Short mmCIF file of C-alpha atoms in Angstrom, two decimals:
data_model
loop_
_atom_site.label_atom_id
_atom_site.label_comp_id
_atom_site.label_asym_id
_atom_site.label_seq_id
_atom_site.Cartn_x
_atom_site.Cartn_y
_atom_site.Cartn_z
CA UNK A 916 0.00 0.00 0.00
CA UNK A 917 1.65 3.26 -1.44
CA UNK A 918 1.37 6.53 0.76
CA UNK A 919 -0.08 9.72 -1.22
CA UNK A 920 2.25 12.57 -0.15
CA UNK A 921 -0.30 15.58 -0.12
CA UNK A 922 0.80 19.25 -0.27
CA UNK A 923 3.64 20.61 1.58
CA UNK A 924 2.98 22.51 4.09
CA UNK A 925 4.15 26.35 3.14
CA UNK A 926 7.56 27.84 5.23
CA UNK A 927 7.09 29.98 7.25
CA UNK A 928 8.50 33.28 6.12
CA UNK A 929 9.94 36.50 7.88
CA UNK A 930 7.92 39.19 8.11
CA UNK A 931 8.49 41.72 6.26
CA UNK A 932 6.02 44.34 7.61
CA UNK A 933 6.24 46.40 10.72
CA UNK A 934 8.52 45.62 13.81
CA UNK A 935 6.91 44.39 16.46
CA UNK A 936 6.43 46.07 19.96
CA UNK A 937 8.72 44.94 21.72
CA UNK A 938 11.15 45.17 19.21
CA UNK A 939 10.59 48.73 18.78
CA UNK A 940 10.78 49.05 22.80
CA UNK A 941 14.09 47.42 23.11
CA UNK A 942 16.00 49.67 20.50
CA UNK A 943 13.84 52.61 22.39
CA UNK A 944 15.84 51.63 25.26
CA UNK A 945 19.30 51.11 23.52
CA UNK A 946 19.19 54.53 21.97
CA UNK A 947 18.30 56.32 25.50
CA UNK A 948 21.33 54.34 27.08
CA UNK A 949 23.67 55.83 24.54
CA UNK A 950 24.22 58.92 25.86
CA UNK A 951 25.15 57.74 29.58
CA UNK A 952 27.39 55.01 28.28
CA UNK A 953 29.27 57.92 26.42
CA UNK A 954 29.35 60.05 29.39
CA UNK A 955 30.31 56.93 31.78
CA UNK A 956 33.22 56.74 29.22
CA UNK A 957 34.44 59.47 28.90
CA UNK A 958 37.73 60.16 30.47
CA UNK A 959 37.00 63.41 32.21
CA UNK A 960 33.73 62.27 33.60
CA UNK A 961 33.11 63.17 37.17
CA UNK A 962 31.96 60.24 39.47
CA UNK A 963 28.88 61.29 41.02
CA UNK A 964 28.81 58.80 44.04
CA UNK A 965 32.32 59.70 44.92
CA UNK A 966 33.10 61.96 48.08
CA UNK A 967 35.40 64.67 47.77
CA UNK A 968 38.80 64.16 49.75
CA UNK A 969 41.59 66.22 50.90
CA UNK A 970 45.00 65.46 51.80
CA UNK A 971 48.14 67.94 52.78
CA UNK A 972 51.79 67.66 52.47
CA UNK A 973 52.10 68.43 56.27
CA UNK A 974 50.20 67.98 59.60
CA UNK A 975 51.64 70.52 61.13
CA UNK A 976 53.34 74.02 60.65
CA UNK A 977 54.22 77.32 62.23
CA UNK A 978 52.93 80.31 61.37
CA UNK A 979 54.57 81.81 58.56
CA UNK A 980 55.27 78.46 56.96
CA UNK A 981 53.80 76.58 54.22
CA UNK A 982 51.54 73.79 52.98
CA UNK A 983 50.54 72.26 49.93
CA UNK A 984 46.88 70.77 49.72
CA UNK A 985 45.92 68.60 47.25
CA UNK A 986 42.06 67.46 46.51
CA UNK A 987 40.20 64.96 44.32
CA UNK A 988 36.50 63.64 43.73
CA UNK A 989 35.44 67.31 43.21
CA UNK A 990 32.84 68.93 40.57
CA UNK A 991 35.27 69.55 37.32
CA UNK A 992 36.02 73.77 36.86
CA UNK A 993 34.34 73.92 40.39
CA UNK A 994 35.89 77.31 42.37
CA UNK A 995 36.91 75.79 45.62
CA UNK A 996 37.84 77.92 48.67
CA UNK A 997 40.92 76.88 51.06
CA UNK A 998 40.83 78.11 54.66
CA UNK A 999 42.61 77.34 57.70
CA UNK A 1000 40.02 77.54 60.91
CA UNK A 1001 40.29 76.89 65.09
CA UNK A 1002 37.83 75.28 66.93
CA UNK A 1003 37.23 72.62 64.47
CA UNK A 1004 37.12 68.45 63.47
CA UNK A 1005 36.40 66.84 60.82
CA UNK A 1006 33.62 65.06 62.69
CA UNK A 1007 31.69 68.27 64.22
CA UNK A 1008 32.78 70.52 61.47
CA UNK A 1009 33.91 74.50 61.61
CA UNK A 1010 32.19 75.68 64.82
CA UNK A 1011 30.86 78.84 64.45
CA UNK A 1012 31.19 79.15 60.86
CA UNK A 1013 34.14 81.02 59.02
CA UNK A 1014 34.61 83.50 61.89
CA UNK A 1015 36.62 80.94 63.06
CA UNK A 1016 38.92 81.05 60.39
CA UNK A 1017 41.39 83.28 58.98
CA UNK A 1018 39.14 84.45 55.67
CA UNK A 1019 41.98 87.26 55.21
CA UNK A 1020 44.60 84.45 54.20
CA UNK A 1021 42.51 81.51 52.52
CA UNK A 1022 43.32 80.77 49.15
CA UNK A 1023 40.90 80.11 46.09
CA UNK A 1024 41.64 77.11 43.06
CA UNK A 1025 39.64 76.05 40.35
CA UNK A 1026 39.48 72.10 40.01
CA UNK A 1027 40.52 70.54 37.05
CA UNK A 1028 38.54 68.48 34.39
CA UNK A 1029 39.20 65.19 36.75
CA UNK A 1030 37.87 67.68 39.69
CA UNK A 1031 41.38 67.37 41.35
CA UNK A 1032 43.52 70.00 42.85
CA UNK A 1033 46.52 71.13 44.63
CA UNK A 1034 47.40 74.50 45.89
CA UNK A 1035 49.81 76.04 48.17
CA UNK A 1036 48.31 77.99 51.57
CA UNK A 1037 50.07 79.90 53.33
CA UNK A 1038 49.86 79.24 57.25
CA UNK A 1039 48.43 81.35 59.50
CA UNK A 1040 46.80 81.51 62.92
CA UNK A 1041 43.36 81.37 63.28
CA UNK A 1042 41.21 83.60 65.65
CA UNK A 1043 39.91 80.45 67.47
CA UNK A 1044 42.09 78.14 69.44
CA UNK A 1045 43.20 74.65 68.11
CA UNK A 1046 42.24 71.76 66.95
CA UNK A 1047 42.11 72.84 63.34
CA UNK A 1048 41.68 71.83 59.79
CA UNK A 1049 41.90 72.87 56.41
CA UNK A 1050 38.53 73.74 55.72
CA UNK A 1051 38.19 73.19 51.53
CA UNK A 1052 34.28 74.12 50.35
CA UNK A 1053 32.88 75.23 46.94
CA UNK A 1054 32.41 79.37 46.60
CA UNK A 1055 29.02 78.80 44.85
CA UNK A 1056 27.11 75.26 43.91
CA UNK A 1057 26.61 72.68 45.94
CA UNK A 1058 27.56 72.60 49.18
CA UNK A 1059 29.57 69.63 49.42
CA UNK A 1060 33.06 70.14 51.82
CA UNK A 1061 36.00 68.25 53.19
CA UNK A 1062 38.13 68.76 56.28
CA UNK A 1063 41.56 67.94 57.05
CA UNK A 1064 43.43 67.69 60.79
CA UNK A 1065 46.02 70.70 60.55
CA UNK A 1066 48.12 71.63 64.03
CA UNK A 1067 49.64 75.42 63.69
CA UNK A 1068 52.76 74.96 65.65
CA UNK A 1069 52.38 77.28 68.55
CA UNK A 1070 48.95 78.37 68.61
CA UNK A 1071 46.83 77.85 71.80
CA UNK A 1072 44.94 74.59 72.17
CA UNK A 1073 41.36 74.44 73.82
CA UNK A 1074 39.02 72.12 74.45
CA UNK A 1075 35.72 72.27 72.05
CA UNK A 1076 32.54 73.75 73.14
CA UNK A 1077 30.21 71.26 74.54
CA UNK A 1078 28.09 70.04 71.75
CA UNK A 1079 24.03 71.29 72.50
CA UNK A 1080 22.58 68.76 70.45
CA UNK A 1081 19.65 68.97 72.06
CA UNK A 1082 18.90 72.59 71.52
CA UNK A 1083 16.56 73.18 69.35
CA UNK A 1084 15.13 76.96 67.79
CA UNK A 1085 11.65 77.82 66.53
CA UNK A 1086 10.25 80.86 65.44
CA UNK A 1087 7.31 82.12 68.50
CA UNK A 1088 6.22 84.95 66.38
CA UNK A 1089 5.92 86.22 62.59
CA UNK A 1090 8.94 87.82 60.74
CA UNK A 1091 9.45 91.36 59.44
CA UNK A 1092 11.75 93.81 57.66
CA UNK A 1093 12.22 96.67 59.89
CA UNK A 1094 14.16 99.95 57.45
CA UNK A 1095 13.39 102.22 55.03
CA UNK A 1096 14.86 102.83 51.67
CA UNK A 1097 17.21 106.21 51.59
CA UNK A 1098 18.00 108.43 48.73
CA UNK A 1099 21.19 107.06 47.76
CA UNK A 1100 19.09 103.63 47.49
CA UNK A 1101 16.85 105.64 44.78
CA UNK A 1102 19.90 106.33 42.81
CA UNK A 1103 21.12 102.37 42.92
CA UNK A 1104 22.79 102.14 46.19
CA UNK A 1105 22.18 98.46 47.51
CA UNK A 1106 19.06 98.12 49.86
CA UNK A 1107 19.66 97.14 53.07
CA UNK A 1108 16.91 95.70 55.42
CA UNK A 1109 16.99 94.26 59.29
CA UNK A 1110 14.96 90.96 59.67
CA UNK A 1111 13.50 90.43 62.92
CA UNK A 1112 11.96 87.76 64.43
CA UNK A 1113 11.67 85.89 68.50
CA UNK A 1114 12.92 82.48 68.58
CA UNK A 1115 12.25 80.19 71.62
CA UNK A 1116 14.68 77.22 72.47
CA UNK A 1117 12.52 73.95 73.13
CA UNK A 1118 15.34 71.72 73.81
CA UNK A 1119 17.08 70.80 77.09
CA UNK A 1120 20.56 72.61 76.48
CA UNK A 1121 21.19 76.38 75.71
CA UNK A 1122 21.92 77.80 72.33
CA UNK A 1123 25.10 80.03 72.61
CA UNK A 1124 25.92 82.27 69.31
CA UNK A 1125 24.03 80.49 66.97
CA UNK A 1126 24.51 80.90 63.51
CA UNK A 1127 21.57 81.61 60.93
CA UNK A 1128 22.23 81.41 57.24
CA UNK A 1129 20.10 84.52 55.75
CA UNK A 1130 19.17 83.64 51.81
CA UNK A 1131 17.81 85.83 49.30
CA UNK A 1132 15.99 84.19 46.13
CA UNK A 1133 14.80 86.27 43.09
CA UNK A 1134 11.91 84.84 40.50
CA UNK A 1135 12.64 81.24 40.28
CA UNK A 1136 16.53 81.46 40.90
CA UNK A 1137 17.35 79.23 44.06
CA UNK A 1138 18.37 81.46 47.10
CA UNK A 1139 21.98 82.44 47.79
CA UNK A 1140 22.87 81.85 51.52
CA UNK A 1141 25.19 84.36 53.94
CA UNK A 1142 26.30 82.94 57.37
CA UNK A 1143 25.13 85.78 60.15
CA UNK A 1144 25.61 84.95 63.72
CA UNK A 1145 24.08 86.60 66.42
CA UNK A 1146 26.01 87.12 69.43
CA UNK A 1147 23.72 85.89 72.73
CA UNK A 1148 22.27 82.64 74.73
CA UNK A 1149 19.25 81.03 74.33
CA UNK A 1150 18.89 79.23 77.80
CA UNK A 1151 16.70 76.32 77.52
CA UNK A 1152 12.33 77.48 77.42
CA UNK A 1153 13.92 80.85 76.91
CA UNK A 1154 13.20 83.57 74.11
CA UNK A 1155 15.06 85.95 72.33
CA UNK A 1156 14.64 88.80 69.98
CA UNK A 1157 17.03 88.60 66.75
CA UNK A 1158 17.93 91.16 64.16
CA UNK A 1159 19.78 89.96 61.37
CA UNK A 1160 21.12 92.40 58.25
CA UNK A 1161 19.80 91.55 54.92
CA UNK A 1162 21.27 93.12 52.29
CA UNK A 1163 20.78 93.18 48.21
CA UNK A 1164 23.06 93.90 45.87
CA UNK A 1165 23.25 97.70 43.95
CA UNK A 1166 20.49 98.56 42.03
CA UNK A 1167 18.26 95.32 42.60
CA UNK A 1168 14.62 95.72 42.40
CA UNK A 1169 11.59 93.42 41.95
CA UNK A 1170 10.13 90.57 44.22
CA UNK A 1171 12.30 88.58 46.76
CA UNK A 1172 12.13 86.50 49.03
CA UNK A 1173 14.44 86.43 52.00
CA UNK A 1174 14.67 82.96 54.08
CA UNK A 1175 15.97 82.35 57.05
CA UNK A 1176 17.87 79.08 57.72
CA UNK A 1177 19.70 77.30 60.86
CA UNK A 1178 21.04 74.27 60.82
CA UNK A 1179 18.81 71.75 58.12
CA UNK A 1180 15.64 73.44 58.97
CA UNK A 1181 14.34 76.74 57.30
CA UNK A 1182 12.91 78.47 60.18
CA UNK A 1183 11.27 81.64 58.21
CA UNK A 1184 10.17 82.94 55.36
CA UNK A 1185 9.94 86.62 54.37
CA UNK A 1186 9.13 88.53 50.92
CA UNK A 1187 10.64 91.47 49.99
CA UNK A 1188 9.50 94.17 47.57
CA UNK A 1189 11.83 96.13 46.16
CA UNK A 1190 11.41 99.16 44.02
CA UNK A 1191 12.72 100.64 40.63
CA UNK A 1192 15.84 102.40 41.19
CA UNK A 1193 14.07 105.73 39.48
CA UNK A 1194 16.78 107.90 39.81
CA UNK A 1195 19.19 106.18 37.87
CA UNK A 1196 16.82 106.14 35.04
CA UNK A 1197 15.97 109.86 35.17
CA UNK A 1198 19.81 110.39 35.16
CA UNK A 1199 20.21 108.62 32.20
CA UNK A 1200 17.19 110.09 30.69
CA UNK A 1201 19.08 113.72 31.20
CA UNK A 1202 22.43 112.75 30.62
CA UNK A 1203 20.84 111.43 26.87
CA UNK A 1204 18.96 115.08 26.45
CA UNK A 1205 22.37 117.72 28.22
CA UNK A 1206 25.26 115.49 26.03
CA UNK A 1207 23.44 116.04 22.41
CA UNK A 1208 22.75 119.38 23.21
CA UNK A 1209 25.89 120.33 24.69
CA UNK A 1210 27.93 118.80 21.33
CA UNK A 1211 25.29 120.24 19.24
CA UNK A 1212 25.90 124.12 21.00
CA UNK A 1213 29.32 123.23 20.85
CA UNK A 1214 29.58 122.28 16.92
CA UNK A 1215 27.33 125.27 15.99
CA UNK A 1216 30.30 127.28 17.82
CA UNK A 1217 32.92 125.35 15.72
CA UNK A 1218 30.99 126.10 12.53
CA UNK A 1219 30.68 130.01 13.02
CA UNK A 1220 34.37 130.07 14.00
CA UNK A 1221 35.08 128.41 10.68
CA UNK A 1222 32.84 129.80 8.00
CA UNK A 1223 34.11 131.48 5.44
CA UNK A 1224 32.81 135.72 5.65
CA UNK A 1225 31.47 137.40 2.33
CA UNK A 1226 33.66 140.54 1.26
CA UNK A 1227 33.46 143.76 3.13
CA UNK A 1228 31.57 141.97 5.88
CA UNK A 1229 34.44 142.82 8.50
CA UNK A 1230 34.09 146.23 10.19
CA UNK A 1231 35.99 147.97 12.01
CA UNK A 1232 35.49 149.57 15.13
CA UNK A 1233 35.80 153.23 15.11
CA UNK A 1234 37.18 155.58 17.77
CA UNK A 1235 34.27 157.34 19.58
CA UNK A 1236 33.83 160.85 18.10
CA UNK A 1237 33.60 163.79 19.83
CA UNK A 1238 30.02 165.84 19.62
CA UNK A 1239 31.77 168.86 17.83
CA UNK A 1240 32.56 166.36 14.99
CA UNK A 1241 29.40 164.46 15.76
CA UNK A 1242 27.66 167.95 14.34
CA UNK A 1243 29.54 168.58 11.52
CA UNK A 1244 29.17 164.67 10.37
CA UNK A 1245 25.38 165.26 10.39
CA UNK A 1246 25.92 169.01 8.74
CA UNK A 1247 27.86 166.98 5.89
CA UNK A 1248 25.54 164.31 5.82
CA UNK A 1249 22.04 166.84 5.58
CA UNK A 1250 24.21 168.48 2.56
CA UNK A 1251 24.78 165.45 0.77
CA UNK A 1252 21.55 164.00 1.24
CA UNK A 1253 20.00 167.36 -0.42
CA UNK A 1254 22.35 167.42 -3.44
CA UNK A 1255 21.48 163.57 -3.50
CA UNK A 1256 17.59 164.43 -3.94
CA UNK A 1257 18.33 167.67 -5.84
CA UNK A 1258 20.34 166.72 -8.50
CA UNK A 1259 19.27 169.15 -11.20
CA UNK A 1260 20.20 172.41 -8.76
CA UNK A 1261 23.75 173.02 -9.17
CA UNK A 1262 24.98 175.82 -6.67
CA UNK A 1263 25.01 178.79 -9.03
CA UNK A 1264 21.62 177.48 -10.34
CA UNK A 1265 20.33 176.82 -7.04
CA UNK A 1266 16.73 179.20 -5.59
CA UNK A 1267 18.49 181.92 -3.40
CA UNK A 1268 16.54 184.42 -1.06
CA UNK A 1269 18.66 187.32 -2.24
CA UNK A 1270 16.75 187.10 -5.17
CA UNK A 1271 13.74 189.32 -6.33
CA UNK A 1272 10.66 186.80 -6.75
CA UNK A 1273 9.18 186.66 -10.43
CA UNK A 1274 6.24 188.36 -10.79
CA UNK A 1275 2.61 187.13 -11.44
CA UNK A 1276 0.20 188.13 -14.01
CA UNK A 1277 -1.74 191.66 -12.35
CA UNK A 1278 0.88 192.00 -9.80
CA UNK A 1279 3.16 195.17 -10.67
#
């Protein structure tokens, strides 16, 4: 018994229309990732989850000496500030801010495209006692920051304040800006305000010379912050009344808002109106009328200086006459102007009251 082979069943084929979803998804997905593998490449990329470290060619120095610091793990180009401060560890930080270090002799670098650095600083005591570090942070940015154990060679040694952890600061009562504008402030001067508020410790421990970071946003730019400490003790369930200076920069105007941070927490909020600096526009509004018109005064004066004069337009000044020869210059000038309307009359000619009159008809 033969078998009857029937019809082959057809191949299947590749498709030739459309990709599929998923397809389409998956080289969605490649193309996206191209971008961070090139960046992730790159040789000058900056590692994100890396924490910026700082290192120094000595651990300790006298004053007048120096030391080389040398950084890496930074933001590439990123202006970095180098500072030597008292009163400080790497674990707790720069107590009290920079007042307690010497601003006058820090040093400023600019990171490279690896975000590494090295600079030389000079060494010099700071106004707080020891322990101290190198303090490196960014000028503007983020604030990421590093510290480094420094001993200046014969500069007194204290222990640190007690740490107040448990002192905590809230606001009892609403903010305000307490000043007026002056005149130079109309004319572009920078405005200056005082921002006053009551805080009230609610923690355990006092608050000595706490320092508030004052920042000042305008539109949807991101607020740049100013250390301001305010000399004083909160004890513990205490209050105090603070006044802080705000200050713009020259010629500012519009809406701000001023914000008033301490520690993590923003503890106020504050806007701001500014006006129009008027008087700088009014002085440019003159100084565009007076300076065409002066040069235009000016040329005019040029121009008659310069002009050519028609003939016989110079005169001369003459000597003042006297009045006997004022009276004979008018005789002279009555005679001429009578032989200059009497032409026809010439002197022998001329009517004479010696003579006899001529006769009318029936007159003898």
């Amino acid at each position: 018994m033969t078998r009857q082979l029937g019809p082959k069943a057809p191949r299947p084929t590749r498709p030739t229309g459309p990709l599929p979803l998923t397809a389409l998804l998956a080289l969605l997905a490649f193309l996206s990732a191209l971008p961070a593998l090139f960046v992730l490449s790159a040789p000058d990329a900056w590692a994100a989850d890396g924490d910026p470290a700082v290192s120094l060619s000595k651990k300790e120095a006298g004053k007048g000496g120096e030391i080389t610091v040398r950084g890496s793990g930074w933001r590439p180009d990123a202006l970095l500030m180098l500072l030597i401060c008292g009163q400080s560890t790497p674990e707790r930080g720069v107590i009290g801010g920079t007042n307690s270090c010497a601003n006058a002799d820090g040093r400023a670098v600019t990171t490279d495209k690896k975000g590494a650095f090295s600079k030389k600083l000079p060494v010099t005591e700071p106004p707080k006692p020891c322990p101290c570090v190198v303090h490196v942070a960014p000028v503007t940015g983020e604030q990421a920051l590093a510290d480094a154990v420094f001993t200046v060679a014969g500069h007194p040694t204290a222990d640190l304040p007690r740490q107040g952890g448990d002192g905590k600061l809230a606001v009892l009562a609403t903010t305000r800006l307490e000043g007026d504008s002056s005149l130079l402030t109309w004319f572009g001067a920078p405005p200056a305000r005082r921002l006053v508020l009551t805080v009230g410790n609610l923690g355990p421990d006092p608050v000595e010379d706490p320092v508030f970071e004052i920042g000042t946003a305008h539109g949807v730019y991101a607020p740049q912050w100013e250390e301001r400490q305010w000399r004083g003790t909160v004890a513990p369930g205490g209050r105090a009344r603070i006044e802080l200076p705000v200050e713009l920069s020259a010629g500012a105007h519009g809406d701000y808002q001023v914000s008033l941070r301490y520690g993590d927490k923003v503890l106020a909020e504050q806007p701001w109106g500014v006006g129009r600096p008027w008087g700088v526009t009014l002085f440019w509004a003159l100084l565009c009328l007076v300076v065409p018109a002066a040069v235009f005064r000016i040329g005019m004066a040029v121009v008659d200086k310069v002009r050519p004069r028609p003939a016989g337009a110079h005169r001369m000044r003459r000597p003042t006459a006297t009045p006997t020869a004022t009276a004979r210059t008018k005789a002279k000038t009555n005679t001429n102007a009578t032989t200059a309307v009497l032409p026809w009359f010439t002197p022998d000619s001329a009517p004479s009251e010696n003579r006899p009159r001529p006769t009318t008809k029936g007159q003898a």
